[in-house]
Short mmCIF file of C-alpha atoms in Angstrom, two decimals:
data_model
loop_
_atom_site.label_atom_id
_atom_site.label_comp_id
_atom_site.label_asym_id
_atom_site.label_seq_id
_atom_site.Cartn_x
_atom_site.Cartn_y
_atom_site.Cartn_z
CA LEU A 1 -8.10 -20.94 48.06
CA LEU A 2 -9.10 -18.16 45.71
CA ASP A 3 -10.24 -16.02 48.63
CA LYS A 4 -6.84 -16.43 50.30
CA ILE A 5 -4.88 -15.15 47.30
CA THR A 6 -3.82 -11.52 47.57
CA ILE A 7 -1.86 -9.33 45.17
CA GLU A 8 1.06 -9.26 47.60
CA GLU A 9 1.39 -13.03 47.37
CA MET A 10 1.63 -13.07 43.57
CA PRO A 11 5.29 -13.34 42.57
CA ALA A 12 6.62 -10.53 40.40
CA SER A 13 7.61 -11.58 36.91
CA SER A 14 11.35 -11.95 36.42
CA ARG A 15 11.06 -11.66 32.64
CA ARG A 16 13.15 -8.82 31.25
CA TYR A 17 12.49 -7.45 27.80
CA PRO A 18 15.21 -5.66 25.84
CA PHE A 19 14.22 -2.68 23.73
CA VAL A 20 14.76 -2.94 19.99
CA GLY A 21 14.05 0.18 17.97
CA PHE A 22 15.42 1.11 14.56
CA THR A 23 15.12 4.78 13.58
CA PRO A 24 16.25 5.66 10.04
CA THR A 25 18.08 8.97 9.72
CA ARG A 26 16.56 9.53 6.28
CA GLU A 27 13.57 8.21 4.42
CA PRO A 28 14.34 5.91 1.49
CA GLY A 29 13.28 6.92 -2.01
CA LYS A 30 11.19 4.92 -4.43
CA ASP A 31 14.05 2.75 -5.72
CA ILE A 32 15.30 0.31 -3.09
CA LEU A 33 16.95 -2.73 -4.72
CA ALA A 34 16.92 -4.28 -8.19
CA VAL A 35 18.24 -7.83 -8.58
CA ASN A 36 18.62 -9.10 -12.15
CA ASN A 37 19.19 -12.76 -13.10
CA ILE A 38 21.62 -13.59 -10.31
CA SER A 39 23.01 -17.13 -10.35
CA LYS A 40 25.51 -18.73 -7.99
CA ALA A 41 26.85 -22.26 -7.55
CA GLY A 42 27.79 -23.71 -4.19
CA GLU A 43 31.13 -25.23 -3.25
CA ASP A 44 29.88 -28.58 -4.57
CA GLY A 45 29.25 -27.03 -7.96
CA LEU A 46 25.49 -27.41 -7.68
CA PRO A 47 23.37 -24.28 -8.20
CA LEU A 48 22.36 -22.36 -5.07
CA LEU A 49 20.74 -19.50 -6.97
CA GLN A 50 19.43 -19.67 -10.51
CA ASP A 51 18.14 -16.64 -12.45
CA VAL A 52 16.98 -14.77 -9.35
CA SER A 53 15.29 -11.46 -10.21
CA PHE A 54 13.11 -9.11 -8.17
CA ARG A 55 12.67 -5.45 -7.27
CA LEU A 56 12.06 -4.11 -3.79
CA ASP A 57 9.84 -1.12 -3.18
CA LYS A 58 9.44 1.41 -0.42
CA GLY A 59 7.50 -0.13 2.47
CA ASP A 60 8.42 -3.73 1.66
CA LYS A 61 9.08 -6.13 4.51
CA VAL A 62 10.13 -9.27 2.68
CA ALA A 63 10.68 -12.76 4.06
CA PHE A 64 12.95 -14.87 1.85
CA LEU A 65 12.33 -18.61 1.86
CA SER A 66 14.06 -21.59 0.29
CA GLU A 67 14.21 -25.34 0.71
CA ASN A 68 17.96 -24.78 0.95
CA PRO A 69 18.73 -22.18 3.66
CA LEU A 70 22.24 -21.78 2.22
CA ALA A 71 20.62 -20.19 -0.84
CA VAL A 72 19.12 -17.32 1.14
CA THR A 73 22.36 -16.77 3.05
CA GLU A 74 24.29 -16.66 -0.22
CA LEU A 75 21.84 -14.17 -1.74
CA PHE A 76 22.18 -11.91 1.29
CA LYS A 77 25.98 -12.14 1.09
CA ILE A 78 25.85 -11.15 -2.57
CA ILE A 79 23.68 -8.07 -2.05
CA MET A 80 25.93 -7.09 0.89
CA GLU A 81 28.98 -7.51 -1.37
CA GLU A 82 30.51 -10.28 0.75
CA SER A 83 30.24 -12.70 -2.18
CA GLN A 84 30.25 -12.39 -5.95
CA PRO A 85 27.54 -13.89 -8.17
CA ASP A 86 28.53 -16.18 -11.02
CA ALA A 87 26.13 -14.26 -13.24
CA GLY A 88 23.70 -11.38 -12.98
CA ALA A 89 23.85 -8.09 -11.11
CA PHE A 90 22.10 -5.98 -8.49
CA LYS A 91 21.80 -2.28 -7.72
CA TRP A 92 20.78 -0.45 -4.55
CA GLY A 93 18.88 2.83 -4.79
CA ASN A 94 20.78 6.09 -4.28
CA THR A 95 18.92 6.97 -1.07
CA VAL A 96 19.42 3.57 0.56
CA SER A 97 21.55 2.90 3.63
CA VAL A 98 21.82 -0.72 4.75
CA SER A 99 22.50 -2.52 8.03
CA TYR A 100 23.27 -6.23 7.90
CA PHE A 101 22.77 -8.98 10.46
CA PRO A 102 24.77 -12.00 9.17
CA LYS A 103 23.90 -15.56 10.10
CA ASP A 104 27.47 -16.11 11.30
CA ASN A 105 28.58 -13.28 13.59
CA SER A 106 31.71 -15.01 14.93
CA PRO A 107 34.17 -12.76 13.01
CA TYR A 108 32.88 -9.81 15.05
CA PHE A 109 33.65 -11.47 18.39
CA ASN A 110 36.19 -14.31 18.17
CA ASP A 111 39.54 -13.42 19.77
CA ASN A 112 38.27 -9.89 20.50
CA ASP A 113 39.48 -8.70 23.91
CA ASP A 114 37.53 -5.42 23.79
CA ASN A 115 34.88 -4.92 26.44
CA LEU A 116 31.36 -4.20 25.22
CA VAL A 117 31.72 -0.42 25.46
CA GLU A 118 34.92 -0.54 23.39
CA TRP A 119 33.37 -3.03 20.97
CA LEU A 120 30.33 -0.84 20.32
CA ARG A 121 32.37 2.39 20.16
CA GLN A 122 33.97 1.39 16.85
CA TYR A 123 30.54 1.54 15.20
CA SER A 124 29.19 4.63 16.96
CA PRO A 125 28.98 8.26 15.80
CA ASP A 126 29.16 9.26 19.48
CA PRO A 127 32.11 7.74 21.38
CA THR A 128 31.03 8.78 24.89
CA GLU A 129 30.57 5.98 27.40
CA THR A 130 27.21 7.34 28.57
CA TYR A 131 25.81 7.19 25.05
CA LEU A 132 27.12 3.69 24.45
CA ARG A 133 25.89 2.43 27.81
CA GLY A 134 22.44 3.66 26.81
CA PHE A 135 22.39 1.38 23.77
CA LEU A 136 23.86 -1.52 25.72
CA GLY A 137 21.32 -0.96 28.49
CA ARG A 138 18.48 -1.35 26.00
CA MET A 139 19.90 -4.80 25.33
CA LEU A 140 20.02 -5.62 29.06
CA PHE A 141 23.76 -5.06 29.53
CA SER A 142 24.01 -2.96 32.67
CA GLY A 143 26.51 -2.22 35.46
CA ASP A 144 29.73 -4.18 35.22
CA GLU A 145 28.28 -6.42 32.48
CA VAL A 146 29.43 -3.83 29.92
CA PHE A 147 33.05 -4.66 30.81
CA LYS A 148 32.78 -8.25 29.65
CA ALA A 149 35.20 -9.18 26.89
CA ALA A 150 33.45 -9.55 23.53
CA LYS A 151 35.06 -12.95 22.98
CA VAL A 152 33.39 -14.57 26.03
CA LEU A 153 29.80 -13.66 25.18
CA SER A 154 27.12 -16.32 24.78
CA GLY A 155 25.25 -16.75 21.51
CA GLY A 156 22.28 -14.73 22.74
CA GLU A 157 24.50 -11.94 24.07
CA ARG A 158 26.29 -11.71 20.73
CA VAL A 159 22.97 -11.34 18.93
CA ARG A 160 21.92 -8.56 21.29
CA CYS A 161 25.22 -6.77 20.65
CA MET A 162 24.74 -7.07 16.91
CA LEU A 163 21.27 -5.56 17.23
CA SER A 164 22.71 -2.68 19.28
CA ARG A 165 25.23 -2.12 16.50
CA MET A 166 22.46 -2.03 13.88
CA MET A 167 20.42 0.45 15.90
CA LEU A 168 23.38 2.86 15.95
CA PHE A 169 23.57 3.12 12.16
CA GLY A 170 20.17 4.72 11.50
CA SER A 171 19.82 2.76 8.26
CA ASN A 172 16.62 2.73 6.22
CA VAL A 173 17.06 -0.88 5.00
CA LEU A 174 17.70 -3.84 7.31
CA VAL A 175 18.98 -7.20 6.07
CA LEU A 176 18.68 -9.96 8.68
CA ASP A 177 19.73 -13.59 8.23
CA GLN A 178 18.12 -15.79 10.91
CA PRO A 179 18.10 -13.07 13.61
CA THR A 180 16.08 -15.12 16.12
CA ASN A 181 18.76 -17.81 16.48
CA HIS A 182 20.04 -17.97 20.10
CA LEU A 183 17.46 -15.47 21.37
CA ASP A 184 15.08 -16.12 24.26
CA LEU A 185 11.36 -15.48 23.95
CA GLU A 186 11.59 -12.00 25.46
CA SER A 187 14.28 -10.90 23.01
CA ILE A 188 12.40 -12.40 20.04
CA THR A 189 9.29 -10.49 21.10
CA ALA A 190 11.28 -7.24 21.37
CA LEU A 191 12.89 -7.75 17.95
CA ASN A 192 9.52 -8.62 16.45
CA ASP A 193 8.02 -5.39 17.80
CA GLY A 194 11.00 -3.36 16.58
CA LEU A 195 10.79 -4.68 13.03
CA ARG A 196 7.02 -4.26 12.86
CA ASP A 197 7.35 -0.61 13.95
CA PHE A 198 10.31 0.12 11.65
CA LYS A 199 9.47 2.68 8.96
CA GLY A 200 12.03 1.46 6.42
CA VAL A 201 12.49 -1.70 4.36
CA VAL A 202 13.18 -5.11 5.93
CA ILE A 203 14.76 -8.07 4.13
CA PHE A 204 14.93 -11.16 6.33
CA THR A 205 14.72 -14.90 6.72
CA SER A 206 13.71 -16.97 9.72
CA HIS A 207 12.48 -20.44 10.71
CA ASP A 208 9.98 -18.86 13.13
CA HIS A 209 6.49 -18.98 11.60
CA GLU A 210 4.98 -16.35 13.89
CA PHE A 211 7.94 -14.03 13.36
CA ILE A 212 7.46 -14.17 9.57
CA GLN A 213 3.67 -13.90 9.79
CA THR A 214 3.71 -10.77 11.96
CA ILE A 215 6.42 -8.86 10.07
CA ALA A 216 6.38 -9.75 6.37
CA ASN A 217 4.02 -8.12 3.87
CA ARG A 218 5.71 -9.91 0.98
CA ILE A 219 7.18 -13.40 0.52
CA ILE A 220 9.90 -14.28 -1.99
CA ARG A 221 10.64 -17.98 -2.31
CA LEU A 222 13.82 -18.99 -4.09
CA GLU A 223 13.05 -21.77 -6.54
CA GLU A 224 15.19 -24.07 -8.72
CA ASN A 225 14.78 -21.55 -11.52
CA GLY A 226 13.92 -18.03 -10.47
CA VAL A 227 11.58 -17.03 -7.64
CA THR A 228 7.97 -17.08 -6.50
CA ASP A 229 7.03 -13.54 -5.50
CA TYR A 230 3.89 -13.18 -3.36
CA ARG A 231 2.53 -9.94 -1.91
CA GLY A 232 0.72 -10.75 1.29
CA THR A 233 1.26 -12.41 4.66
CA TYR A 234 3.00 -15.71 5.27
CA ASP A 235 -0.24 -17.51 6.14
CA GLU A 236 -1.85 -16.19 2.95
CA PHE A 237 1.17 -17.38 0.97
CA ILE A 238 0.93 -20.87 2.48
CA GLU A 239 -2.78 -21.05 1.80
CA SER A 240 -2.31 -19.97 -1.82
CA ARG A 241 0.24 -22.73 -2.41
CA ARG A 242 -2.00 -25.33 -0.76
CA ALA A 243 -4.90 -24.24 -2.94
CA ARG A 244 -2.74 -24.86 -6.03
CA GLY A 245 -1.41 -28.15 -4.67
CA GLU A 246 2.16 -26.82 -4.54
CA HIS A 247 4.87 -27.98 -2.18
CA LEU A 248 5.36 -25.64 0.77
#
């Protein structure tokens, strides 16, 4: 049977990988983000964030963890000025430009009749269709697919559009809240590669162990009071907590 197999008989792979690449238009300075004693209660009145403080440095790629995923989402909303803390403050560095991938992207698409070229144009420094098609093509939207209405996109297609939007901005800091949700393996791999190669600062959260392990060089875990701040990989962080008998 092995002798009968030829290259011509091997089926070609149908897997298609998008291209994710973030190129900052300027290098960030030393000061990235300072967060000082931020606290925030949830709608039920119980604390989501309590005395959260940390500083981010140039080169940081930080995975944020919490037993309550709403806590990380709320922290990201606060630093992106979509929510106000009950106490505390934060400050971005003067050289920082930020792109944000929210966990809930529905406001960008619901009831939006624009096709994908029109949708992306509102975020682009270059309005030409050729330029916009180039970015959409990287995300596997080609031919007549670019004329789909934004409101009819699937979850995975919406995520790929949001990544195209982020790539347009040329930001030197990326904030991503659960970016692998709705993505297939090929798209997760492409995003993973793009974030690993990115020369700026990454702030993210994910449920994907391998995604965190291969990107993060620092782990910040939101605790009941404050944070645990660990410089190292995710696996090293887990091992350090096991060694101390702490809950993961």
